[in-house]
Amino acid sequence: DVKVTQSSRYLVKRTGEKVFLECVQDMDHENMFWYRQDPGLGLRLIYFSYDVKMKEKGDIPEGYSVSREKKERFSLILESASTNQTSMYLCASSLNLRLAGGLSDEQYFGPGTRLTVT
Amino acid sequence: EDQVTQSPEALRLQEGESSSLNCSYTVSGLRGLFWYRQDPGKGPEFLFTLYSAGEEKEKERLKATLTKKESFLHITAPKPEDSATYLCAVQAGTGGFKTIFGAGTRLFVKA
């Protein structure tokens, strides 16, 4: 079974703090993703990475950065936390399409980190 | 613009009362449509992938179907443990690795 773990289930930070969210997957997946989930808005993609040291902006990258120094680990960084970044953050991974024959790209999610910025 | 719309937003059923959830989509070149289940306070759990119109997949009391414009998740004789939020997502051929999620349908099944 694919396992995706996230460093914290709940986190409370103050406005202006730098926040690190860590995600680790154990299935040697090429692709990793960071989403935020807010009521009524669904999952919105922040950043994704298709290889070590590679990253691409998603739909809402402003105020966030990412780091992928190792294949299994993908970190999300809030440079200066703000109250509008209070949300559920979900990490996911998926197998590289090329290796999977392009047939399946389902994502496997971690349990989520509920971040509150006060 | 690529878009995914799920309906209804919420659905309340009695145990054993079959029903369907809808996912309508507008994308350029559908690569795949995914269904996920999400329990409160947890990450989404993968259920199905559908690739082409006419395709169907089943898992226990769930059956997913796909047409050129929408997908249905049919729930037959649901049980209280089927209560969850069901998410639909599409991956477009022109979107690279981007997957677009719908807002979900919250299903409540009462015993």
mmCIF file with all atom_site columns, C-alpha atoms in Angstrom:
data_model
loop_
_atom_site.group_PDB
_atom_site.id
_atom_site.type_symbol
_atom_site.label_atom_id
_atom_site.label_alt_id
_atom_site.label_comp_id
_atom_site.label_asym_id
_atom_site.label_entity_id
_atom_site.label_seq_id
_atom_site.pdbx_PDB_ins_code
_atom_site.Cartn_x
_atom_site.Cartn_y
_atom_site.Cartn_z
_atom_site.occupancy
_atom_site.B_iso_or_equiv
_atom_site.pdbx_formal_charge
_atom_site.auth_seq_id
_atom_site.auth_comp_id
_atom_site.auth_asym_id
_atom_site.auth_atom_id
_atom_site.pdbx_PDB_model_num
ATOM 1   C CA . ASP A 1 1   ? 0.000   0.000  0.000   1.00 0.00 ? 1   ASP A CA 1
ATOM 2   C CA . VAL A 1 2   ? 1.113   3.511  -0.781  1.00 0.00 ? 2   VAL A CA 1
ATOM 3   C CA . LYS A 1 3   ? 1.785   5.534  2.285   1.00 0.00 ? 3   LYS A CA 1
ATOM 4   C CA . VAL A 1 4   ? 1.944   9.295  2.330   1.00 0.00 ? 4   VAL A CA 1
ATOM 5   C CA . THR A 1 5   ? 2.679   10.905 5.662   1.00 0.00 ? 5   THR A CA 1
ATOM 6   C CA . GLN A 1 6   ? 2.554   14.530 6.715   1.00 0.00 ? 6   GLN A CA 1
ATOM 7   C CA . SER A 1 7   ? 4.559   15.953 9.576   1.00 0.00 ? 7   SER A CA 1
ATOM 8   C CA . SER A 1 8   ? 1.680   17.403 11.580  1.00 0.00 ? 8   SER A CA 1
ATOM 9   C CA . ARG A 1 9   ? -2.075  16.822 11.779  1.00 0.00 ? 9   ARG A CA 1
ATOM 10  C CA . TYR A 1 10  ? -2.766  20.157 13.453  1.00 0.00 ? 10  TYR A CA 1
ATOM 11  C CA . LEU A 1 11  ? -0.674  23.311 13.524  1.00 0.00 ? 11  LEU A CA 1
ATOM 12  C CA . VAL A 1 12  ? -1.290  26.760 14.995  1.00 0.00 ? 12  VAL A CA 1
ATOM 13  C CA . LYS A 1 13  ? 0.975   29.597 13.915  1.00 0.00 ? 13  LYS A CA 1
ATOM 14  C CA . ARG A 1 14  ? 1.041   33.346 14.302  1.00 0.00 ? 14  ARG A CA 1
ATOM 15  C CA . THR A 1 15  ? 0.810   35.868 11.490  1.00 0.00 ? 15  THR A CA 1
ATOM 16  C CA . GLY A 1 16  ? 4.228   36.525 9.973   1.00 0.00 ? 16  GLY A CA 1
ATOM 17  C CA . GLU A 1 17  ? 5.797   33.247 11.066  1.00 0.00 ? 17  GLU A CA 1
ATOM 18  C CA . LYS A 1 18  ? 7.609   31.026 8.588   1.00 0.00 ? 18  LYS A CA 1
ATOM 19  C CA . VAL A 1 19  ? 5.860   27.657 8.402   1.00 0.00 ? 19  VAL A CA 1
ATOM 20  C CA . PHE A 1 20  ? 7.199   24.353 7.106   1.00 0.00 ? 20  PHE A CA 1
ATOM 21  C CA . LEU A 1 21  ? 4.909   21.474 6.146   1.00 0.00 ? 21  LEU A CA 1
ATOM 22  C CA . GLU A 1 22  ? 6.644   18.194 5.389   1.00 0.00 ? 22  GLU A CA 1
ATOM 23  C CA . CYS A 1 23  ? 5.400   15.304 3.277   1.00 0.00 ? 23  CYS A CA 1
ATOM 24  C CA . VAL A 1 24  ? 7.008   11.903 2.760   1.00 0.00 ? 24  VAL A CA 1
ATOM 25  C CA . GLN A 1 25  ? 5.912   9.065  0.450   1.00 0.00 ? 25  GLN A CA 1
ATOM 26  C CA . ASP A 1 26  ? 7.281   5.539  0.508   1.00 0.00 ? 26  ASP A CA 1
ATOM 27  C CA . MET A 1 27  ? 6.325   4.251  -2.952  1.00 0.00 ? 27  MET A CA 1
ATOM 28  C CA . ASP A 1 28  ? 9.078   5.767  -5.078  1.00 0.00 ? 28  ASP A CA 1
ATOM 29  C CA . HIS A 1 29  ? 6.564   7.990  -6.877  1.00 0.00 ? 29  HIS A CA 1
ATOM 30  C CA . GLU A 1 30  ? 7.898   10.575 -9.288  1.00 0.00 ? 30  GLU A CA 1
ATOM 31  C CA . ASN A 1 31  ? 5.155   13.169 -8.832  1.00 0.00 ? 31  ASN A CA 1
ATOM 32  C CA . MET A 1 32  ? 4.269   14.986 -5.655  1.00 0.00 ? 32  MET A CA 1
ATOM 33  C CA . PHE A 1 33  ? 1.641   17.662 -5.042  1.00 0.00 ? 33  PHE A CA 1
ATOM 34  C CA . TRP A 1 34  ? 0.532   20.193 -2.472  1.00 0.00 ? 34  TRP A CA 1
ATOM 35  C CA . TYR A 1 35  ? -3.124  21.214 -2.304  1.00 0.00 ? 35  TYR A CA 1
ATOM 36  C CA . ARG A 1 36  ? -5.201  23.293 0.009   1.00 0.00 ? 36  ARG A CA 1
ATOM 37  C CA . GLN A 1 37  ? -8.813  22.410 0.705   1.00 0.00 ? 37  GLN A CA 1
ATOM 38  C CA . ASP A 1 38  ? -11.385 24.960 1.783   1.00 0.00 ? 38  ASP A CA 1
ATOM 39  C CA . PRO A 1 39  ? -15.152 24.482 2.238   1.00 0.00 ? 39  PRO A CA 1
ATOM 40  C CA . GLY A 1 40  ? -17.046 24.983 -1.010  1.00 0.00 ? 40  GLY A CA 1
ATOM 41  C CA . LEU A 1 41  ? -13.874 25.473 -3.054  1.00 0.00 ? 41  LEU A CA 1
ATOM 42  C CA . GLY A 1 42  ? -12.627 21.925 -3.374  1.00 0.00 ? 42  GLY A CA 1
ATOM 43  C CA . LEU A 1 43  ? -8.962  21.077 -3.672  1.00 0.00 ? 43  LEU A CA 1
ATOM 44  C CA . ARG A 1 44  ? -6.774  23.737 -5.228  1.00 0.00 ? 44  ARG A CA 1
ATOM 45  C CA . LEU A 1 45  ? -3.277  22.964 -6.443  1.00 0.00 ? 45  LEU A CA 1
ATOM 46  C CA . ILE A 1 46  ? -0.510  25.065 -4.913  1.00 0.00 ? 46  ILE A CA 1
ATOM 47  C CA . TYR A 1 47  ? 2.636   23.460 -6.361  1.00 0.00 ? 47  TYR A CA 1
ATOM 48  C CA . PHE A 1 48  ? 3.683   20.161 -7.815  1.00 0.00 ? 48  PHE A CA 1
ATOM 49  C CA . SER A 1 49  ? 6.958   18.432 -8.566  1.00 0.00 ? 49  SER A CA 1
ATOM 50  C CA . TYR A 1 50  ? 7.645   15.767 -11.179 1.00 0.00 ? 50  TYR A CA 1
ATOM 51  C CA . ASP A 1 51  ? 11.239  15.086 -10.194 1.00 0.00 ? 51  ASP A CA 1
ATOM 52  C CA . VAL A 1 52  ? 13.839  15.911 -7.583  1.00 0.00 ? 52  VAL A CA 1
ATOM 53  C CA . LYS A 1 53  ? 14.638  19.629 -7.571  1.00 0.00 ? 53  LYS A CA 1
ATOM 54  C CA . MET A 1 54  ? 11.906  20.252 -10.143 1.00 0.00 ? 54  MET A CA 1
ATOM 55  C CA . LYS A 1 55  ? 8.797   22.252 -9.317  1.00 0.00 ? 55  LYS A CA 1
ATOM 56  C CA . GLU A 1 56  ? 5.883   23.811 -11.133 1.00 0.00 ? 56  GLU A CA 1
ATOM 57  C CA . LYS A 1 57  ? 3.373   26.386 -9.944  1.00 0.00 ? 57  LYS A CA 1
ATOM 58  C CA . GLY A 1 58  ? -0.209  25.320 -9.569  1.00 0.00 ? 58  GLY A CA 1
ATOM 59  C CA . ASP A 1 59  ? -3.275  27.538 -9.442  1.00 0.00 ? 59  ASP A CA 1
ATOM 60  C CA . ILE A 1 60  ? -2.539  29.407 -6.224  1.00 0.00 ? 60  ILE A CA 1
ATOM 61  C CA . PRO A 1 61  ? 1.236   29.591 -5.606  1.00 0.00 ? 61  PRO A CA 1
ATOM 62  C CA . GLU A 1 62  ? 1.297   33.107 -4.166  1.00 0.00 ? 62  GLU A CA 1
ATOM 63  C CA . GLY A 1 63  ? 2.663   33.193 -0.632  1.00 0.00 ? 63  GLY A CA 1
ATOM 64  C CA . TYR A 1 64  ? 4.053   29.671 -0.862  1.00 0.00 ? 64  TYR A CA 1
ATOM 65  C CA . SER A 1 65  ? 7.269   27.992 -1.940  1.00 0.00 ? 65  SER A CA 1
ATOM 66  C CA . VAL A 1 66  ? 8.333   24.358 -2.113  1.00 0.00 ? 66  VAL A CA 1
ATOM 67  C CA . SER A 1 67  ? 11.432  22.233 -1.861  1.00 0.00 ? 67  SER A CA 1
ATOM 68  C CA . ARG A 1 68  ? 12.170  18.752 -3.153  1.00 0.00 ? 68  ARG A CA 1
ATOM 69  C CA . GLU A 1 69  ? 15.716  17.730 -2.332  1.00 0.00 ? 69  GLU A CA 1
ATOM 70  C CA . LYS A 1 70  ? 14.953  13.992 -2.184  1.00 0.00 ? 70  LYS A CA 1
ATOM 71  C CA . LYS A 1 71  ? 12.530  11.948 -4.227  1.00 0.00 ? 71  LYS A CA 1
ATOM 72  C CA . GLU A 1 72  ? 10.455  10.855 -1.254  1.00 0.00 ? 72  GLU A CA 1
ATOM 73  C CA . ARG A 1 73  ? 10.130  14.254 0.431   1.00 0.00 ? 73  ARG A CA 1
ATOM 74  C CA . PHE A 1 74  ? 8.248   17.376 -0.650  1.00 0.00 ? 74  PHE A CA 1
ATOM 75  C CA . SER A 1 75  ? 8.082   20.404 1.603   1.00 0.00 ? 75  SER A CA 1
ATOM 76  C CA . LEU A 1 76  ? 5.682   23.330 1.513   1.00 0.00 ? 76  LEU A CA 1
ATOM 77  C CA . ILE A 1 77  ? 6.872   26.625 2.961   1.00 0.00 ? 77  ILE A CA 1
ATOM 78  C CA . LEU A 1 78  ? 4.755   29.569 3.959   1.00 0.00 ? 78  LEU A CA 1
ATOM 79  C CA . GLU A 1 79  ? 7.277   32.396 3.923   1.00 0.00 ? 79  GLU A CA 1
ATOM 80  C CA . SER A 1 80  ? 5.209   34.727 6.109   1.00 0.00 ? 80  SER A CA 1
ATOM 81  C CA . ALA A 1 81  ? 1.985   33.155 7.292   1.00 0.00 ? 81  ALA A CA 1
ATOM 82  C CA . SER A 1 82  ? -1.213  35.144 6.972   1.00 0.00 ? 82  SER A CA 1
ATOM 83  C CA . THR A 1 83  ? -4.714  34.500 8.285   1.00 0.00 ? 83  THR A CA 1
ATOM 84  C CA . ASN A 1 84  ? -6.029  33.782 4.776   1.00 0.00 ? 84  ASN A CA 1
ATOM 85  C CA . GLN A 1 85  ? -3.697  30.776 4.681   1.00 0.00 ? 85  GLN A CA 1
ATOM 86  C CA . THR A 1 86  ? -5.705  29.064 7.405   1.00 0.00 ? 86  THR A CA 1
ATOM 87  C CA . SER A 1 87  ? -6.777  25.865 5.669   1.00 0.00 ? 87  SER A CA 1
ATOM 88  C CA . MET A 1 88  ? -6.427  22.103 5.354   1.00 0.00 ? 88  MET A CA 1
ATOM 89  C CA . TYR A 1 89  ? -3.223  21.264 3.460   1.00 0.00 ? 89  TYR A CA 1
ATOM 90  C CA . LEU A 1 90  ? -3.038  17.972 1.613   1.00 0.00 ? 90  LEU A CA 1
ATOM 91  C CA . CYS A 1 91  ? 0.011   16.337 0.106   1.00 0.00 ? 91  CYS A CA 1
ATOM 92  C CA . ALA A 1 92  ? -0.301  13.711 -2.620  1.00 0.00 ? 92  ALA A CA 1
ATOM 93  C CA . SER A 1 93  ? 1.918   11.571 -4.812  1.00 0.00 ? 93  SER A CA 1
ATOM 94  C CA . SER A 1 94  ? 1.457   9.671  -8.049  1.00 0.00 ? 94  SER A CA 1
ATOM 95  C CA . LEU A 1 95  ? 3.426   7.384  -10.308 1.00 0.00 ? 95  LEU A CA 1
ATOM 96  C CA . ASN A 1 96  ? 5.073   8.905  -13.336 1.00 0.00 ? 96  ASN A CA 1
ATOM 97  C CA . LEU A 1 97  ? 2.774   8.598  -16.351 1.00 0.00 ? 97  LEU A CA 1
ATOM 98  C CA . ARG A 1 98  ? 5.606   7.518  -18.617 1.00 0.00 ? 98  ARG A CA 1
ATOM 99  C CA . LEU A 1 99  ? 6.507   4.617  -16.370 1.00 0.00 ? 99  LEU A CA 1
ATOM 100 C CA . ALA A 1 100 ? 2.878   3.640  -15.872 1.00 0.00 ? 100 ALA A CA 1
ATOM 101 C CA . GLY A 1 101 ? 2.250   3.516  -19.612 1.00 0.00 ? 101 GLY A CA 1
ATOM 102 C CA . GLY A 1 102 ? 0.137   6.636  -19.400 1.00 0.00 ? 102 GLY A CA 1
ATOM 103 C CA . LEU A 1 103 ? -2.879  4.658  -18.217 1.00 0.00 ? 103 LEU A CA 1
ATOM 104 C CA . SER A 1 104 ? -3.276  5.612  -14.614 1.00 0.00 ? 104 SER A CA 1
ATOM 105 C CA . ASP A 1 105 ? -2.361  8.704  -12.689 1.00 0.00 ? 105 ASP A CA 1
ATOM 106 C CA . GLU A 1 106 ? -4.423  8.458  -9.557  1.00 0.00 ? 106 GLU A CA 1
ATOM 107 C CA . GLN A 1 107 ? -3.040  10.372 -6.627  1.00 0.00 ? 107 GLN A CA 1
ATOM 108 C CA . TYR A 1 108 ? -2.483  9.032  -3.140  1.00 0.00 ? 108 TYR A CA 1
ATOM 109 C CA . PHE A 1 109 ? -3.073  11.509 -0.379  1.00 0.00 ? 109 PHE A CA 1
ATOM 110 C CA . GLY A 1 110 ? -1.687  12.035 3.077   1.00 0.00 ? 110 GLY A CA 1
ATOM 111 C CA . PRO A 1 111 ? -3.954  12.603 6.093   1.00 0.00 ? 111 PRO A CA 1
ATOM 112 C CA . GLY A 1 112 ? -3.720  16.387 5.823   1.00 0.00 ? 112 GLY A CA 1
ATOM 113 C CA . THR A 1 113 ? -2.471  19.183 8.067   1.00 0.00 ? 113 THR A CA 1
ATOM 114 C CA . ARG A 1 114 ? -5.034  21.559 9.461   1.00 0.00 ? 114 ARG A CA 1
ATOM 115 C CA . LEU A 1 115 ? -3.218  24.869 9.766   1.00 0.00 ? 115 LEU A CA 1
ATOM 116 C CA . THR A 1 116 ? -4.617  27.779 11.725  1.00 0.00 ? 116 THR A CA 1
ATOM 117 C CA . VAL A 1 117 ? -2.921  31.168 11.467  1.00 0.00 ? 117 VAL A CA 1
ATOM 118 C CA . THR A 1 118 ? -3.902  33.635 14.189  1.00 0.00 ? 118 THR A CA 1
ATOM 119 C CA . GLU B 2 1   ? -11.875 26.925 -19.111 1.00 0.00 ? 1   GLU B CA 1
ATOM 120 C CA . ASP B 2 2   ? -11.616 23.432 -17.659 1.00 0.00 ? 2   ASP B CA 1
ATOM 121 C CA . GLN B 2 3   ? -14.296 22.896 -15.050 1.00 0.00 ? 3   GLN B CA 1
ATOM 122 C CA . VAL B 2 4   ? -15.718 20.158 -12.843 1.00 0.00 ? 4   VAL B CA 1
ATOM 123 C CA . THR B 2 5   ? -19.134 20.495 -11.162 1.00 0.00 ? 5   THR B CA 1
ATOM 124 C CA . GLN B 2 6   ? -20.569 18.008 -8.702  1.00 0.00 ? 6   GLN B CA 1
ATOM 125 C CA . SER B 2 7   ? -24.194 17.700 -7.663  1.00 0.00 ? 7   SER B CA 1
ATOM 126 C CA . PRO B 2 8   ? -25.892 17.629 -5.318  1.00 0.00 ? 8   PRO B CA 1
ATOM 127 C CA . GLU B 2 9   ? -23.749 19.381 -2.728  1.00 0.00 ? 9   GLU B CA 1
ATOM 128 C CA . ALA B 2 10  ? -25.227 17.137 -0.051  1.00 0.00 ? 10  ALA B CA 1
ATOM 129 C CA . LEU B 2 11  ? -27.372 14.013 -0.141  1.00 0.00 ? 11  LEU B CA 1
ATOM 130 C CA . ARG B 2 12  ? -29.195 12.351 2.726   1.00 0.00 ? 12  ARG B CA 1
ATOM 131 C CA . LEU B 2 13  ? -30.307 8.741  2.260   1.00 0.00 ? 13  LEU B CA 1
ATOM 132 C CA . GLN B 2 14  ? -31.868 6.075  4.367   1.00 0.00 ? 14  GLN B CA 1
ATOM 133 C CA . GLU B 2 15  ? -29.943 2.839  4.667   1.00 0.00 ? 15  GLU B CA 1
ATOM 134 C CA . GLY B 2 16  ? -30.778 0.726  1.613   1.00 0.00 ? 16  GLY B CA 1
ATOM 135 C CA . GLU B 2 17  ? -32.006 3.680  -0.471  1.00 0.00 ? 17  GLU B CA 1
ATOM 136 C CA . SER B 2 18  ? -30.035 3.628  -3.725  1.00 0.00 ? 18  SER B CA 1
ATOM 137 C CA . SER B 2 19  ? -29.085 6.863  -5.482  1.00 0.00 ? 19  SER B CA 1
ATOM 138 C CA . SER B 2 20  ? -26.529 8.520  -7.760  1.00 0.00 ? 20  SER B CA 1
ATOM 139 C CA . LEU B 2 21  ? -24.035 11.354 -7.510  1.00 0.00 ? 21  LEU B CA 1
ATOM 140 C CA . ASN B 2 22  ? -23.274 13.442 -10.568 1.00 0.00 ? 22  ASN B CA 1
ATOM 141 C CA . CYS B 2 23  ? -20.022 14.905 -11.879 1.00 0.00 ? 23  CYS B CA 1
ATOM 142 C CA . SER B 2 24  ? -20.228 17.040 -15.000 1.00 0.00 ? 24  SER B CA 1
ATOM 143 C CA . TYR B 2 25  ? -17.063 18.271 -16.636 1.00 0.00 ? 25  TYR B CA 1
ATOM 144 C CA . THR B 2 26  ? -15.834 20.598 -19.348 1.00 0.00 ? 26  THR B CA 1
ATOM 145 C CA . VAL B 2 27  ? -12.248 19.885 -20.342 1.00 0.00 ? 27  VAL B CA 1
ATOM 146 C CA . SER B 2 28  ? -10.112 19.866 -23.449 1.00 0.00 ? 28  SER B CA 1
ATOM 147 C CA . GLY B 2 29  ? -9.190  16.277 -24.160 1.00 0.00 ? 29  GLY B CA 1
ATOM 148 C CA . LEU B 2 30  ? -10.106 14.122 -21.197 1.00 0.00 ? 30  LEU B CA 1
ATOM 149 C CA . ARG B 2 31  ? -7.205  11.931 -20.123 1.00 0.00 ? 31  ARG B CA 1
ATOM 150 C CA . GLY B 2 32  ? -8.935  10.397 -17.118 1.00 0.00 ? 32  GLY B CA 1
ATOM 151 C CA . LEU B 2 33  ? -11.720 10.929 -14.581 1.00 0.00 ? 33  LEU B CA 1
ATOM 152 C CA . PHE B 2 34  ? -11.178 9.935  -10.967 1.00 0.00 ? 34  PHE B CA 1
ATOM 153 C CA . TRP B 2 35  ? -13.462 9.331  -8.020  1.00 0.00 ? 35  TRP B CA 1
ATOM 154 C CA . TYR B 2 36  ? -12.229 9.654  -4.450  1.00 0.00 ? 36  TYR B CA 1
ATOM 155 C CA . ARG B 2 37  ? -13.818 9.159  -1.060  1.00 0.00 ? 37  ARG B CA 1
ATOM 156 C CA . GLN B 2 38  ? -12.927 11.500 1.789   1.00 0.00 ? 38  GLN B CA 1
ATOM 157 C CA . ASP B 2 39  ? -13.817 10.878 5.412   1.00 0.00 ? 39  ASP B CA 1
ATOM 158 C CA . PRO B 2 40  ? -13.918 13.823 7.850   1.00 0.00 ? 40  PRO B CA 1
ATOM 159 C CA . GLY B 2 41  ? -10.452 14.957 8.893   1.00 0.00 ? 41  GLY B CA 1
ATOM 160 C CA . LYS B 2 42  ? -8.697  12.625 6.452   1.00 0.00 ? 42  LYS B CA 1
ATOM 161 C CA . GLY B 2 43  ? -7.142  12.818 3.012   1.00 0.00 ? 43  GLY B CA 1
ATOM 162 C CA . PRO B 2 44  ? -9.041  11.596 -0.061  1.00 0.00 ? 44  PRO B CA 1
ATOM 163 C CA . GLU B 2 45  ? -8.876  7.881  -0.815  1.00 0.00 ? 45  GLU B CA 1
ATOM 164 C CA . PHE B 2 46  ? -8.739  6.735  -4.421  1.00 0.00 ? 46  PHE B CA 1
ATOM 165 C CA . LEU B 2 47  ? -11.744 4.733  -5.697  1.00 0.00 ? 47  LEU B CA 1
ATOM 166 C CA . PHE B 2 48  ? -11.846 4.596  -9.507  1.00 0.00 ? 48  PHE B CA 1
ATOM 167 C CA . THR B 2 49  ? -10.316 5.833  -12.724 1.00 0.00 ? 49  THR B CA 1
ATOM 168 C CA . LEU B 2 50  ? -12.395 6.006  -15.920 1.00 0.00 ? 50  LEU B CA 1
ATOM 169 C CA . TYR B 2 51  ? -10.776 6.737  -19.271 1.00 0.00 ? 51  TYR B CA 1
ATOM 170 C CA . SER B 2 52  ? -13.406 6.707  -22.001 1.00 0.00 ? 52  SER B CA 1
ATOM 171 C CA . ALA B 2 53  ? -17.142 7.147  -22.536 1.00 0.00 ? 53  ALA B CA 1
ATOM 172 C CA . GLY B 2 54  ? -19.065 3.960  -21.861 1.00 0.00 ? 54  GLY B CA 1
ATOM 173 C CA . GLU B 2 55  ? -16.591 2.653  -19.325 1.00 0.00 ? 55  GLU B CA 1
ATOM 174 C CA . GLU B 2 56  ? -17.906 1.352  -15.990 1.00 0.00 ? 56  GLU B CA 1
ATOM 175 C CA . LYS B 2 57  ? -16.162 0.219  -12.814 1.00 0.00 ? 57  LYS B CA 1
ATOM 176 C CA . GLU B 2 58  ? -17.526 -1.344 -9.645  1.00 0.00 ? 58  GLU B CA 1
ATOM 177 C CA . LYS B 2 59  ? -16.373 -1.755 -6.095  1.00 0.00 ? 59  LYS B CA 1
ATOM 178 C CA . GLU B 2 60  ? -18.701 -3.243 -3.494  1.00 0.00 ? 60  GLU B CA 1
ATOM 179 C CA . ARG B 2 61  ? -21.823 -1.007 -3.444  1.00 0.00 ? 61  ARG B CA 1
ATOM 180 C CA . LEU B 2 62  ? -20.299 1.633  -5.732  1.00 0.00 ? 62  LEU B CA 1
ATOM 181 C CA . LYS B 2 63  ? -20.445 1.773  -9.504  1.00 0.00 ? 63  LYS B CA 1
ATOM 182 C CA . ALA B 2 64  ? -18.916 4.565  -11.581 1.00 0.00 ? 64  ALA B CA 1
ATOM 183 C CA . THR B 2 65  ? -19.947 5.306  -15.157 1.00 0.00 ? 65  THR B CA 1
ATOM 184 C CA . LEU B 2 66  ? -18.681 7.800  -17.726 1.00 0.00 ? 66  LEU B CA 1
ATOM 185 C CA . THR B 2 67  ? -20.207 9.649  -20.676 1.00 0.00 ? 67  THR B CA 1
ATOM 186 C CA . LYS B 2 68  ? -18.674 12.367 -22.823 1.00 0.00 ? 68  LYS B CA 1
ATOM 187 C CA . LYS B 2 69  ? -19.941 15.090 -20.514 1.00 0.00 ? 69  LYS B CA 1
ATOM 188 C CA . GLU B 2 70  ? -20.478 13.553 -17.100 1.00 0.00 ? 70  GLU B CA 1
ATOM 189 C CA . SER B 2 71  ? -19.836 10.732 -14.705 1.00 0.00 ? 71  SER B CA 1
ATOM 190 C CA . PHE B 2 72  ? -22.160 9.113  -12.211 1.00 0.00 ? 72  PHE B CA 1
ATOM 191 C CA . LEU B 2 73  ? -21.324 7.361  -8.988  1.00 0.00 ? 73  LEU B CA 1
ATOM 192 C CA . HIS B 2 74  ? -24.166 4.963  -8.263  1.00 0.00 ? 74  HIS B CA 1
ATOM 193 C CA . ILE B 2 75  ? -24.578 3.759  -4.703  1.00 0.00 ? 75  ILE B CA 1
ATOM 194 C CA . THR B 2 76  ? -26.650 0.612  -4.336  1.00 0.00 ? 76  THR B CA 1
ATOM 195 C CA . ALA B 2 77  ? -28.269 -0.174 -0.977  1.00 0.00 ? 77  ALA B CA 1
ATOM 196 C CA . PRO B 2 78  ? -25.984 2.167  0.956   1.00 0.00 ? 78  PRO B CA 1
ATOM 197 C CA . LYS B 2 79  ? -24.946 1.571  4.543   1.00 0.00 ? 79  LYS B CA 1
ATOM 198 C CA . PRO B 2 80  ? -24.100 4.158  7.218   1.00 0.00 ? 80  PRO B CA 1
ATOM 199 C CA . GLU B 2 81  ? -20.395 3.434  6.680   1.00 0.00 ? 81  GLU B CA 1
ATOM 200 C CA . ASP B 2 82  ? -20.744 4.809  3.142   1.00 0.00 ? 82  ASP B CA 1
ATOM 201 C CA . SER B 2 83  ? -21.247 8.269  4.641   1.00 0.00 ? 83  SER B CA 1
ATOM 202 C CA . ALA B 2 84  ? -18.409 10.467 3.380   1.00 0.00 ? 84  ALA B CA 1
ATOM 203 C CA . THR B 2 85  ? -17.627 13.192 0.878   1.00 0.00 ? 85  THR B CA 1
ATOM 204 C CA . TYR B 2 86  ? -17.162 11.897 -2.655  1.00 0.00 ? 86  TYR B CA 1
ATOM 205 C CA . LEU B 2 87  ? -14.829 13.866 -4.884  1.00 0.00 ? 87  LEU B CA 1
ATOM 206 C CA . CYS B 2 88  ? -14.639 13.810 -8.643  1.00 0.00 ? 88  CYS B CA 1
ATOM 207 C CA . ALA B 2 89  ? -11.526 14.934 -10.505 1.00 0.00 ? 89  ALA B CA 1
ATOM 208 C CA . VAL B 2 90  ? -10.489 15.137 -14.147 1.00 0.00 ? 90  VAL B CA 1
ATOM 209 C CA . GLN B 2 91  ? -7.144  15.205 -15.847 1.00 0.00 ? 91  GLN B CA 1
ATOM 210 C CA . ALA B 2 92  ? -7.126  16.962 -19.205 1.00 0.00 ? 92  ALA B CA 1
ATOM 211 C CA . GLY B 2 93  ? -4.864  16.002 -22.062 1.00 0.00 ? 93  GLY B CA 1
ATOM 212 C CA . THR B 2 94  ? -3.615  19.543 -22.404 1.00 0.00 ? 94  THR B CA 1
ATOM 213 C CA . GLY B 2 95  ? -3.033  20.119 -18.721 1.00 0.00 ? 95  GLY B CA 1
ATOM 214 C CA . GLY B 2 96  ? 0.077   18.074 -18.161 1.00 0.00 ? 96  GLY B CA 1
ATOM 215 C CA . PHE B 2 97  ? 0.040   16.790 -14.630 1.00 0.00 ? 97  PHE B CA 1
ATOM 216 C CA . LYS B 2 98  ? -2.790  19.072 -13.563 1.00 0.00 ? 98  LYS B CA 1
ATOM 217 C CA . THR B 2 99  ? -5.837  17.444 -12.042 1.00 0.00 ? 99  THR B CA 1
ATOM 218 C CA . ILE B 2 100 ? -8.984  19.514 -11.504 1.00 0.00 ? 100 ILE B CA 1
ATOM 219 C CA . PHE B 2 101 ? -11.173 18.600 -8.538  1.00 0.00 ? 101 PHE B CA 1
ATOM 220 C CA . GLY B 2 102 ? -14.855 19.224 -8.008  1.00 0.00 ? 102 GLY B CA 1
ATOM 221 C CA . ALA B 2 103 ? -16.109 20.580 -4.694  1.00 0.00 ? 103 ALA B CA 1
ATOM 222 C CA . GLY B 2 104 ? -17.540 17.199 -3.690  1.00 0.00 ? 104 GLY B CA 1
ATOM 223 C CA . THR B 2 105 ? -20.857 15.697 -2.617  1.00 0.00 ? 105 THR B CA 1
ATOM 224 C CA . ARG B 2 106 ? -21.379 15.051 1.076   1.00 0.00 ? 106 ARG B CA 1
ATOM 225 C CA . LEU B 2 107 ? -23.299 11.815 1.525   1.00 0.00 ? 107 LEU B CA 1
ATOM 226 C CA . PHE B 2 108 ? -25.127 11.011 4.754   1.00 0.00 ? 108 PHE B CA 1
ATOM 227 C CA . VAL B 2 109 ? -26.644 7.537  5.163   1.00 0.00 ? 109 VAL B CA 1
ATOM 228 C CA . LYS B 2 110 ? -28.948 7.069  8.118   1.00 0.00 ? 110 LYS B CA 1
ATOM 229 C CA . ALA B 2 111 ? -29.549 3.674  9.698   1.00 0.00 ? 111 ALA B CA 1
#
